[in-house]
mmCIF file of N, CA and C in Angstrom:
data_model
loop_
_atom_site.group_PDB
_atom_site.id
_atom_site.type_symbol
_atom_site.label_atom_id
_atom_site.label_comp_id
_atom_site.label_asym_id
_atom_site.label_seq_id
_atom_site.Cartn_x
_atom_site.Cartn_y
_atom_site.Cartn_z
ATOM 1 N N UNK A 1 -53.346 -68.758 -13.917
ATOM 2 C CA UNK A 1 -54.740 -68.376 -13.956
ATOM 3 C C UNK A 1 -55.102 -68.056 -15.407
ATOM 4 N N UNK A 2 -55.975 -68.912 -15.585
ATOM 5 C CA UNK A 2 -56.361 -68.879 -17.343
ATOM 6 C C UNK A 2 -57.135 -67.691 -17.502
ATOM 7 N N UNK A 3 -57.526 -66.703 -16.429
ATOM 8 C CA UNK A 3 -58.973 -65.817 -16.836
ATOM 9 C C UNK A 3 -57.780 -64.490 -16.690
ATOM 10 N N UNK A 4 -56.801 -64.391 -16.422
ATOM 11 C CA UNK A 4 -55.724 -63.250 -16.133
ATOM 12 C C UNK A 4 -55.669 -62.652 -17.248
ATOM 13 N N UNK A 5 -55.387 -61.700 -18.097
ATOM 14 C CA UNK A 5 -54.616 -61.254 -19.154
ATOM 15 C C UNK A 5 -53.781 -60.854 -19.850
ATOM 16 N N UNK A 6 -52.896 -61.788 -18.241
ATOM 17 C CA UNK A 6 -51.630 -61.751 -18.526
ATOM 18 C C UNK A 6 -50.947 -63.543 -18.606
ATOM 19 N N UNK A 7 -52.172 -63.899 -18.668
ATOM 20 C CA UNK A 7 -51.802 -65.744 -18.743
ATOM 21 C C UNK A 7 -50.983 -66.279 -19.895
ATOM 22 N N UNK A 8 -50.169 -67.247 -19.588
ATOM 23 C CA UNK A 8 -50.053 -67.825 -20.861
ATOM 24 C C UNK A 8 -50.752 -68.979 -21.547
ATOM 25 N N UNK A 9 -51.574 -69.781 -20.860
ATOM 26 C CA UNK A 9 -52.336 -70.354 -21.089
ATOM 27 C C UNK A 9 -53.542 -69.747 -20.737
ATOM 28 N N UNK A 10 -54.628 -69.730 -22.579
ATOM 29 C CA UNK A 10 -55.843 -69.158 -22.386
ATOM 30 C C UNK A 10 -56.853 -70.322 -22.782
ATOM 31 N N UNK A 11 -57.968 -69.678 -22.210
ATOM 32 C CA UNK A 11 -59.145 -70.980 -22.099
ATOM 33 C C UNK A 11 -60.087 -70.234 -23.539
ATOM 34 N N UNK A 12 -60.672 -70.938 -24.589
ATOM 35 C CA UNK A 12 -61.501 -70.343 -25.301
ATOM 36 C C UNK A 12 -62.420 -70.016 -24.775
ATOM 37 N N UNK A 13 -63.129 -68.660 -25.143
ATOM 38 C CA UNK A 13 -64.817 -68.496 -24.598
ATOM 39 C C UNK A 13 -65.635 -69.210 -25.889
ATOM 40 N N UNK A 14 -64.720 -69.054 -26.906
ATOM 41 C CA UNK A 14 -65.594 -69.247 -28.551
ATOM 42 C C UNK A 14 -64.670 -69.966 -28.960
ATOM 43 N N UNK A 15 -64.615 -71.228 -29.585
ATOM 44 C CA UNK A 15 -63.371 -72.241 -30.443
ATOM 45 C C UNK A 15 -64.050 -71.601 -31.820
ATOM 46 N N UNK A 16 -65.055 -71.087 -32.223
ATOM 47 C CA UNK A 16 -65.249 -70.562 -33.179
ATOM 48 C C UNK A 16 -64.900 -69.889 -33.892
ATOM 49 N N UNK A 17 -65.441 -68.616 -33.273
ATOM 50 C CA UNK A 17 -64.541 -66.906 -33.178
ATOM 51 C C UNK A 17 -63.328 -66.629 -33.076
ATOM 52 N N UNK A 18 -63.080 -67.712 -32.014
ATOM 53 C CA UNK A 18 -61.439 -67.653 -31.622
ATOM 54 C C UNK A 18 -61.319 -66.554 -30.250
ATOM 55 N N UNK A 19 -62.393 -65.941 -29.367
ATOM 56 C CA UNK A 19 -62.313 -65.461 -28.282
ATOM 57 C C UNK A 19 -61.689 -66.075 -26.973
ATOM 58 N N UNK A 20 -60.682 -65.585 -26.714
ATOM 59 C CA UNK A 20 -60.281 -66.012 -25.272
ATOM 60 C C UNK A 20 -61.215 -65.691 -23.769
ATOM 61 N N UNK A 21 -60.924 -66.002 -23.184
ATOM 62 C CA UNK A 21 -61.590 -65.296 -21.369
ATOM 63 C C UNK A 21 -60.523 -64.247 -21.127
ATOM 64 N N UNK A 22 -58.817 -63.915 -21.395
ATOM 65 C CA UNK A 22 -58.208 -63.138 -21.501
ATOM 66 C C UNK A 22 -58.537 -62.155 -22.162
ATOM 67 N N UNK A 23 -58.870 -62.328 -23.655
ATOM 68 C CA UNK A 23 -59.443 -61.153 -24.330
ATOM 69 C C UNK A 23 -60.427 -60.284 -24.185
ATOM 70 N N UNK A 24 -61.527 -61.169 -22.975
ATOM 71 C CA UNK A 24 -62.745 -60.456 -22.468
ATOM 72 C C UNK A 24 -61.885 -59.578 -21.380
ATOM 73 N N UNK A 25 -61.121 -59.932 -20.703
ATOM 74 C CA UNK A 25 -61.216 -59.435 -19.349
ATOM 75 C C UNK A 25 -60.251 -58.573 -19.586
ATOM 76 N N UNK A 26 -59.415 -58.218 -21.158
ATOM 77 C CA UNK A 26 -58.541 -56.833 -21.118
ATOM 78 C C UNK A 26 -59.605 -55.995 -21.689
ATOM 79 N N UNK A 27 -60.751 -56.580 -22.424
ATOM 80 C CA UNK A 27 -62.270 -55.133 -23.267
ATOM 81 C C UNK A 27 -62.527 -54.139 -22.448
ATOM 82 N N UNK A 28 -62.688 -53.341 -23.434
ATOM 83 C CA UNK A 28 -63.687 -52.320 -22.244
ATOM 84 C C UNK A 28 -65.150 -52.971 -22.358
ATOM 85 N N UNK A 29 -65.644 -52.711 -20.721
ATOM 86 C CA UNK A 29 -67.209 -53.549 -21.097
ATOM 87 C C UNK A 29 -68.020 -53.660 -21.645
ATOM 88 N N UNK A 30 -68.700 -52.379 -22.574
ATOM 89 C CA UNK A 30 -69.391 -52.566 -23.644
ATOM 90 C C UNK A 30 -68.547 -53.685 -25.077
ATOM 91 N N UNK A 31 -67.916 -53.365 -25.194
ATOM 92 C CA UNK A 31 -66.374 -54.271 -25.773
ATOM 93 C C UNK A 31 -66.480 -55.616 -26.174
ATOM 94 N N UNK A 32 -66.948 -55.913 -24.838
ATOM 95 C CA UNK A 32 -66.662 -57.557 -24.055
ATOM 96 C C UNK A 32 -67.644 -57.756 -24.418
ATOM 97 N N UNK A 33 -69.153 -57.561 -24.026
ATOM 98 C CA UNK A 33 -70.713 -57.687 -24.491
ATOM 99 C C UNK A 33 -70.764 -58.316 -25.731
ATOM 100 N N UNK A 34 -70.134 -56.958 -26.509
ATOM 101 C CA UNK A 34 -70.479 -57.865 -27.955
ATOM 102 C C UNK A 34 -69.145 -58.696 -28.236
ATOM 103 N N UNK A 35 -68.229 -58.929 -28.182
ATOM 104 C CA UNK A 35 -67.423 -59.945 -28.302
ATOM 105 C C UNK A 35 -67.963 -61.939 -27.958
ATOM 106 N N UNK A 36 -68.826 -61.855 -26.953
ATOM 107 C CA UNK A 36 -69.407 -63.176 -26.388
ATOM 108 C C UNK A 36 -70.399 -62.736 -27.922
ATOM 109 N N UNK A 37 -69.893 -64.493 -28.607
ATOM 110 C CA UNK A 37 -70.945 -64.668 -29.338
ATOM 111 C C UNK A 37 -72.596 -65.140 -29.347
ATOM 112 N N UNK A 38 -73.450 -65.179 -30.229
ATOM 113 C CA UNK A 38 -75.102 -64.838 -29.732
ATOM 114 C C UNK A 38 -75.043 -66.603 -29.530
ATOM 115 N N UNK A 39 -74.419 -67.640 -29.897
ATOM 116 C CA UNK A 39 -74.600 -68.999 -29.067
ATOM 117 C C UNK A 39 -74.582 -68.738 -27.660
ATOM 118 N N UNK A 40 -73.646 -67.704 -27.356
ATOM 119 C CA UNK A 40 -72.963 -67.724 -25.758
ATOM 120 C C UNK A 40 -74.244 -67.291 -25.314
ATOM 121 N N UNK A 41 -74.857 -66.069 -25.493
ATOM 122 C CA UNK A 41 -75.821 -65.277 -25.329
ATOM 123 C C UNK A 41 -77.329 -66.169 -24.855
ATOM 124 N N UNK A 42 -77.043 -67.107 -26.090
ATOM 125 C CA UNK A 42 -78.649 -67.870 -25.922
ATOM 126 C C UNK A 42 -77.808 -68.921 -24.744
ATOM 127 N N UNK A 43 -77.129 -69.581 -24.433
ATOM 128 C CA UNK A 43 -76.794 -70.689 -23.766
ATOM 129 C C UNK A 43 -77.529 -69.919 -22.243
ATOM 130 N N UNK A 44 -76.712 -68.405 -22.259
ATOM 131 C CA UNK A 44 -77.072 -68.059 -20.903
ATOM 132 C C UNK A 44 -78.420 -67.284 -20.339
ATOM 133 N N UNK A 45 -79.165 -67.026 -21.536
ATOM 134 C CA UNK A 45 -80.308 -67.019 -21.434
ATOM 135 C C UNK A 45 -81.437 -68.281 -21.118
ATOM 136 N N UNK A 46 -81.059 -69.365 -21.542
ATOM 137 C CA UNK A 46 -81.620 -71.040 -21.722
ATOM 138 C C UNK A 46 -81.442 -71.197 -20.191
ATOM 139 N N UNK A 47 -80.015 -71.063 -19.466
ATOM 140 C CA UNK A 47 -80.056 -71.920 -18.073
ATOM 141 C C UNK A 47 -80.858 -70.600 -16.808
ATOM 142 N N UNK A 48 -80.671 -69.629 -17.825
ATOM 143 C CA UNK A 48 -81.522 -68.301 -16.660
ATOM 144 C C UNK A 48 -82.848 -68.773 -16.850
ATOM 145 N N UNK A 49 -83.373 -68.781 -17.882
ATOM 146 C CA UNK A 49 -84.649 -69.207 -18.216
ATOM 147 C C UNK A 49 -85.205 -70.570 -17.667
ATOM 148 N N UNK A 50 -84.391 -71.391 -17.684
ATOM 149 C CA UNK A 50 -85.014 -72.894 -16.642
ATOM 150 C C UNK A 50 -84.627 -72.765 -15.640
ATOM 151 N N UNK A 51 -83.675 -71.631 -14.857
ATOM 152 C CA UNK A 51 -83.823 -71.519 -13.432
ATOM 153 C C UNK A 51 -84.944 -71.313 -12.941
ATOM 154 N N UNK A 52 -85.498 -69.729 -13.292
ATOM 155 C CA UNK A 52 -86.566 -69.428 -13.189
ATOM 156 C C UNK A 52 -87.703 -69.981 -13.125
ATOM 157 N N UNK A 53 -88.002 -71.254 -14.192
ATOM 158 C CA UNK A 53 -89.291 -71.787 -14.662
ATOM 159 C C UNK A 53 -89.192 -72.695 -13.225
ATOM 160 N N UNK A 54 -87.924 -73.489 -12.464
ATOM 161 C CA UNK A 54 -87.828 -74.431 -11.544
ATOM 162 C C UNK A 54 -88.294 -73.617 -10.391
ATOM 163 N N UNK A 55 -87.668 -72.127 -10.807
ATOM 164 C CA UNK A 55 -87.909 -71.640 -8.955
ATOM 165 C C UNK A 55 -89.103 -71.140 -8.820
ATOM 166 N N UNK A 56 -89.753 -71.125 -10.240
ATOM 167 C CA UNK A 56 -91.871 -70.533 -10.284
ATOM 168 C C UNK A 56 -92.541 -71.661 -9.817
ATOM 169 N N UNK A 57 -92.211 -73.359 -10.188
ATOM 170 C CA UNK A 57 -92.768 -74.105 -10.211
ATOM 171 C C UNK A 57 -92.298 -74.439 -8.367
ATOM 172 N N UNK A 58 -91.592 -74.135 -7.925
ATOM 173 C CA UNK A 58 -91.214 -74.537 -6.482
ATOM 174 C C UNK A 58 -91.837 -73.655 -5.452
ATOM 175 N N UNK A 59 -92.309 -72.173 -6.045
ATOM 176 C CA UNK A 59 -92.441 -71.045 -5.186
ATOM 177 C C UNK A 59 -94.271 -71.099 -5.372
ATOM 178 N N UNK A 60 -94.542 -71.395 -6.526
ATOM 179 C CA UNK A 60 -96.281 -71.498 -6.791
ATOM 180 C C UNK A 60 -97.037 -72.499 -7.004
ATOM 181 N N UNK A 61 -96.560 -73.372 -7.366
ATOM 182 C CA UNK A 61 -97.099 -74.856 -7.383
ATOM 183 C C UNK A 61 -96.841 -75.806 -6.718
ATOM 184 N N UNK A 62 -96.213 -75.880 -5.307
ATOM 185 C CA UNK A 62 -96.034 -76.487 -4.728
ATOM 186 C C UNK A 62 -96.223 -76.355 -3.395
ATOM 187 N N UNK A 63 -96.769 -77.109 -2.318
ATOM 188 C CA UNK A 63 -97.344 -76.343 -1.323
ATOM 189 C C UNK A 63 -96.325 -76.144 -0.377
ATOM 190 N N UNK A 64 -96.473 -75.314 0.412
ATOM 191 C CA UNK A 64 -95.475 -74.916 1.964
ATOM 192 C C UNK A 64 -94.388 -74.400 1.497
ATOM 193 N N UNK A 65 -94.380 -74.222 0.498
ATOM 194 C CA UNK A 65 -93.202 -73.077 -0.120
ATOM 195 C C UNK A 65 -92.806 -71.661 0.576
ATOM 196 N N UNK A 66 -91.863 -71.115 0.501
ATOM 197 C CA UNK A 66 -91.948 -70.165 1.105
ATOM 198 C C UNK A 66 -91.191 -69.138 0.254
ATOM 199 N N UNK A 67 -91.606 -68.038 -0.541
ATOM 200 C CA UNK A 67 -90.628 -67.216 -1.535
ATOM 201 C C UNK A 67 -89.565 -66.850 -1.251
ATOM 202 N N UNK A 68 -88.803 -67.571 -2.034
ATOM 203 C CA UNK A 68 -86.816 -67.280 -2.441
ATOM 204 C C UNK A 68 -86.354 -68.411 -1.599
ATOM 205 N N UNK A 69 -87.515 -69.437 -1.361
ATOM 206 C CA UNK A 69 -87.108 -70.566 -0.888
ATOM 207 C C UNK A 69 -86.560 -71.732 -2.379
ATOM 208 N N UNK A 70 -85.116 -71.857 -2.589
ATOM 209 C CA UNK A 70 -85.101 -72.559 -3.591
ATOM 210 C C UNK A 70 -84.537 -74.246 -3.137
ATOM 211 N N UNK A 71 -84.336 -74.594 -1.859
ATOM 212 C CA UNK A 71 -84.004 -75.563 -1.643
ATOM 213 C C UNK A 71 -82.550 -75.809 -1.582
ATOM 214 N N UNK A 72 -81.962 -74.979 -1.935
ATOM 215 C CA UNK A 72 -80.423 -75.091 -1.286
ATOM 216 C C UNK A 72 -80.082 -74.101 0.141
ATOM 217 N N UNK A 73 -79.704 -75.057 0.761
ATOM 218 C CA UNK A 73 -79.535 -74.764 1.977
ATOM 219 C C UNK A 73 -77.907 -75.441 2.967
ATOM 220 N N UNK A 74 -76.921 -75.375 1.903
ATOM 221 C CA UNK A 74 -76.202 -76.683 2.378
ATOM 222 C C UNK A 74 -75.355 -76.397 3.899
ATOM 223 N N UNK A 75 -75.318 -75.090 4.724
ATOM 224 C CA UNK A 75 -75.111 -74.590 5.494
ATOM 225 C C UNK A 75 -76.507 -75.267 7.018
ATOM 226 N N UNK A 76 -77.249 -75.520 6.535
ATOM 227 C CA UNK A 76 -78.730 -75.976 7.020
ATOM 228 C C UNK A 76 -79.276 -74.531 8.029
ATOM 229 N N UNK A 77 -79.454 -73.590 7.919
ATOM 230 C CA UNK A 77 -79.421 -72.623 8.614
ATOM 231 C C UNK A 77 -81.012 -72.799 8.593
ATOM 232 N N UNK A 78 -82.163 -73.139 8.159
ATOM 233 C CA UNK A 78 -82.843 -72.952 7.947
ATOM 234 C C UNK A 78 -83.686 -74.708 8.604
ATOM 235 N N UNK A 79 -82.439 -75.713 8.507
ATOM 236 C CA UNK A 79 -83.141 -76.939 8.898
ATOM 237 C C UNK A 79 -84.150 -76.705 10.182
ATOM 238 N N UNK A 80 -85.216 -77.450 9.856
ATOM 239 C CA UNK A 80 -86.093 -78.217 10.995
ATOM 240 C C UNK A 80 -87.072 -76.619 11.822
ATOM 241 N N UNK A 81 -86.939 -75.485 10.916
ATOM 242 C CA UNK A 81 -87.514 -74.101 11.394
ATOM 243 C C UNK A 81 -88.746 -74.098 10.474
ATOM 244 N N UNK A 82 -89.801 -73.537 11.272
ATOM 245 C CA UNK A 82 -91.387 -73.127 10.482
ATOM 246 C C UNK A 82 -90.930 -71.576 9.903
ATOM 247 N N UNK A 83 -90.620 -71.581 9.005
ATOM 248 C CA UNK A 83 -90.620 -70.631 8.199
ATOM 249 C C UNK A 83 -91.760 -69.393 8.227
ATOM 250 N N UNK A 84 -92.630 -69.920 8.592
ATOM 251 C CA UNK A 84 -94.099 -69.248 8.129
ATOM 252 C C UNK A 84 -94.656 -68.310 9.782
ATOM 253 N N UNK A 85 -93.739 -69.350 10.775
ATOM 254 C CA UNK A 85 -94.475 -68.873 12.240
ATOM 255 C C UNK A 85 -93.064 -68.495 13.164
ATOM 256 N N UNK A 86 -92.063 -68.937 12.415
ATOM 257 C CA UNK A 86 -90.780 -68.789 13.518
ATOM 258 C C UNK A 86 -90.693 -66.966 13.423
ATOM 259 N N UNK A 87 -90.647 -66.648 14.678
ATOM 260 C CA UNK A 87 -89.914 -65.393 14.785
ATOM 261 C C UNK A 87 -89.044 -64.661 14.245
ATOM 262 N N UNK A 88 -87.459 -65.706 14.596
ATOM 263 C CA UNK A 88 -86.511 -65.039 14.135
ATOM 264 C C UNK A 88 -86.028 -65.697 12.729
ATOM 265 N N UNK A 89 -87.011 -66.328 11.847
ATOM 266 C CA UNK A 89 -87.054 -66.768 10.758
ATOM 267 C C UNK A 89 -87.766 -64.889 10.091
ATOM 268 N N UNK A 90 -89.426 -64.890 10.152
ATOM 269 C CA UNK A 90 -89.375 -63.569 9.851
ATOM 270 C C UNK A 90 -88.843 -62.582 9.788
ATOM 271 N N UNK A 91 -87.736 -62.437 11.170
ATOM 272 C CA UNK A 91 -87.292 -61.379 11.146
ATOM 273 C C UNK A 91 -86.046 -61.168 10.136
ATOM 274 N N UNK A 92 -85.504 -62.290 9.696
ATOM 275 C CA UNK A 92 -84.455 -62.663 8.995
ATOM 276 C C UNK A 92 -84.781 -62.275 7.562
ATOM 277 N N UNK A 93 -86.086 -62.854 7.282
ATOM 278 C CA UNK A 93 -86.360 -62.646 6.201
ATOM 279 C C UNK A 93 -86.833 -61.651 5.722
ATOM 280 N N UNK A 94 -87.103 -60.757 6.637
ATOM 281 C CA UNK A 94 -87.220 -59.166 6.170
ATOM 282 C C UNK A 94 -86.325 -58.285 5.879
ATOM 283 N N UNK A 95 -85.211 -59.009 6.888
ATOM 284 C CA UNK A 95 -84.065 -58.308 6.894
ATOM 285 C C UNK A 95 -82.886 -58.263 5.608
ATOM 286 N N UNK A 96 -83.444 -59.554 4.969
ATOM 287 C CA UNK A 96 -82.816 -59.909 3.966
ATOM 288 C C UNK A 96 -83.779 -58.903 2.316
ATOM 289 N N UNK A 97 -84.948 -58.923 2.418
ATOM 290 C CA UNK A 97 -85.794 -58.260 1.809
ATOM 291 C C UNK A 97 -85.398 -56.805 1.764
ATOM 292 N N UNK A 98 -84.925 -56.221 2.627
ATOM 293 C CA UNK A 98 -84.624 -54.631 2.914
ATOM 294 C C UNK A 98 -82.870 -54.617 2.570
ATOM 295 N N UNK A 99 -82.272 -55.460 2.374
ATOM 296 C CA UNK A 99 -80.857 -55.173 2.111
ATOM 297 C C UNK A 99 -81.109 -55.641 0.753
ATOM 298 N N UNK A 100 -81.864 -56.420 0.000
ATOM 299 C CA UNK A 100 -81.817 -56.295 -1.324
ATOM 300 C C UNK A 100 -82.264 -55.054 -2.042
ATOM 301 N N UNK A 101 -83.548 -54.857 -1.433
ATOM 302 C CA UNK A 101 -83.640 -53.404 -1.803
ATOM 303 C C UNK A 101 -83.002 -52.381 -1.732
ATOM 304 N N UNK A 102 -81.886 -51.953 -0.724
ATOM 305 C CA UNK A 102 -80.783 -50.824 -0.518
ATOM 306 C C UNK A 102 -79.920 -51.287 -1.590
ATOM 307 N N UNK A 103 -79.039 -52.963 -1.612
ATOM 308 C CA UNK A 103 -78.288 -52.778 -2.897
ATOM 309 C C UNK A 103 -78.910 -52.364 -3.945
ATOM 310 N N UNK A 104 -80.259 -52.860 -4.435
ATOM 311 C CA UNK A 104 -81.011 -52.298 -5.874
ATOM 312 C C UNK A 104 -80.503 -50.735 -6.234
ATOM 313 N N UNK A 105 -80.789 -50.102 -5.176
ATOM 314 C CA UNK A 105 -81.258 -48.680 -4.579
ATOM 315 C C UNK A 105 -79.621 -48.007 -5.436
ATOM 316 N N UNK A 106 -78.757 -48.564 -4.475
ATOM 317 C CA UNK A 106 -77.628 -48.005 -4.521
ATOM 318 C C UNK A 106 -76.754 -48.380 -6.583
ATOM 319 N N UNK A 107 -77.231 -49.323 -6.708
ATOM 320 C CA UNK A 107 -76.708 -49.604 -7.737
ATOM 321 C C UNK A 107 -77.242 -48.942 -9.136
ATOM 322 N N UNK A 108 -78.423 -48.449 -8.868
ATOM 323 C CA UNK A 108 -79.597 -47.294 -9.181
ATOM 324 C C UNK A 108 -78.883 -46.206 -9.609
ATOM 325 N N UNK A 109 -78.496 -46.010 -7.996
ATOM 326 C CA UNK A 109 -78.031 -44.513 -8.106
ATOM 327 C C UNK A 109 -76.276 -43.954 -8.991
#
């Protein structure tokens, strides 16, 4: 296991810097933060940032959308259901709405 820190084979995070994925995962976490260099930083800001822009353009500009509907579904739990009028679609989706909020809550605290 290359991400261990006890591996002998390590994977670079940086061929630059010379950072391993070992060296992150013995840091203390503030540590590790700044160790990932600001390329790393922007790379993972860039694919957060065009997630987002895909899942605004899917959730508001497109019709019959339904929010935190992103189109992966590969389980199909959701195939061939009206989202908007099914019952135990609502109820699901509230239910899912109220356990995000308790983790928020808890991770808060």
């Amino acid at each position: 296991n290359a991400f261990s820190p006890a591996s002998d084979q390590a994977w670079l995070l940086s061929s630059s810097s010379g950072v391993t994925f070992s060296d992150i995962s013995t840091a203390a976490p503030l540590d590790a933060i700044s160790m990932v260099p600001a390329a790393g930083w922007l790379q993972i800001f860039f694919v957060a940032g065009w997630f987002e822009c895909v899942a605004f353009d899917r959730q508001w500009n497109q019709e019959g959308r339904v929010p935190g509907d992103y189109g992966y579904d590969p389980l199909g739990f959701t195939k061939g259901k009206d989202m908007e009028k099914d019952e135990k679609m609502l109820s699901l989706r509230m239910k899912e709405i109220k356990n995000g909020r308790v983790a928020m809550m808890t991770i808060a605290a």
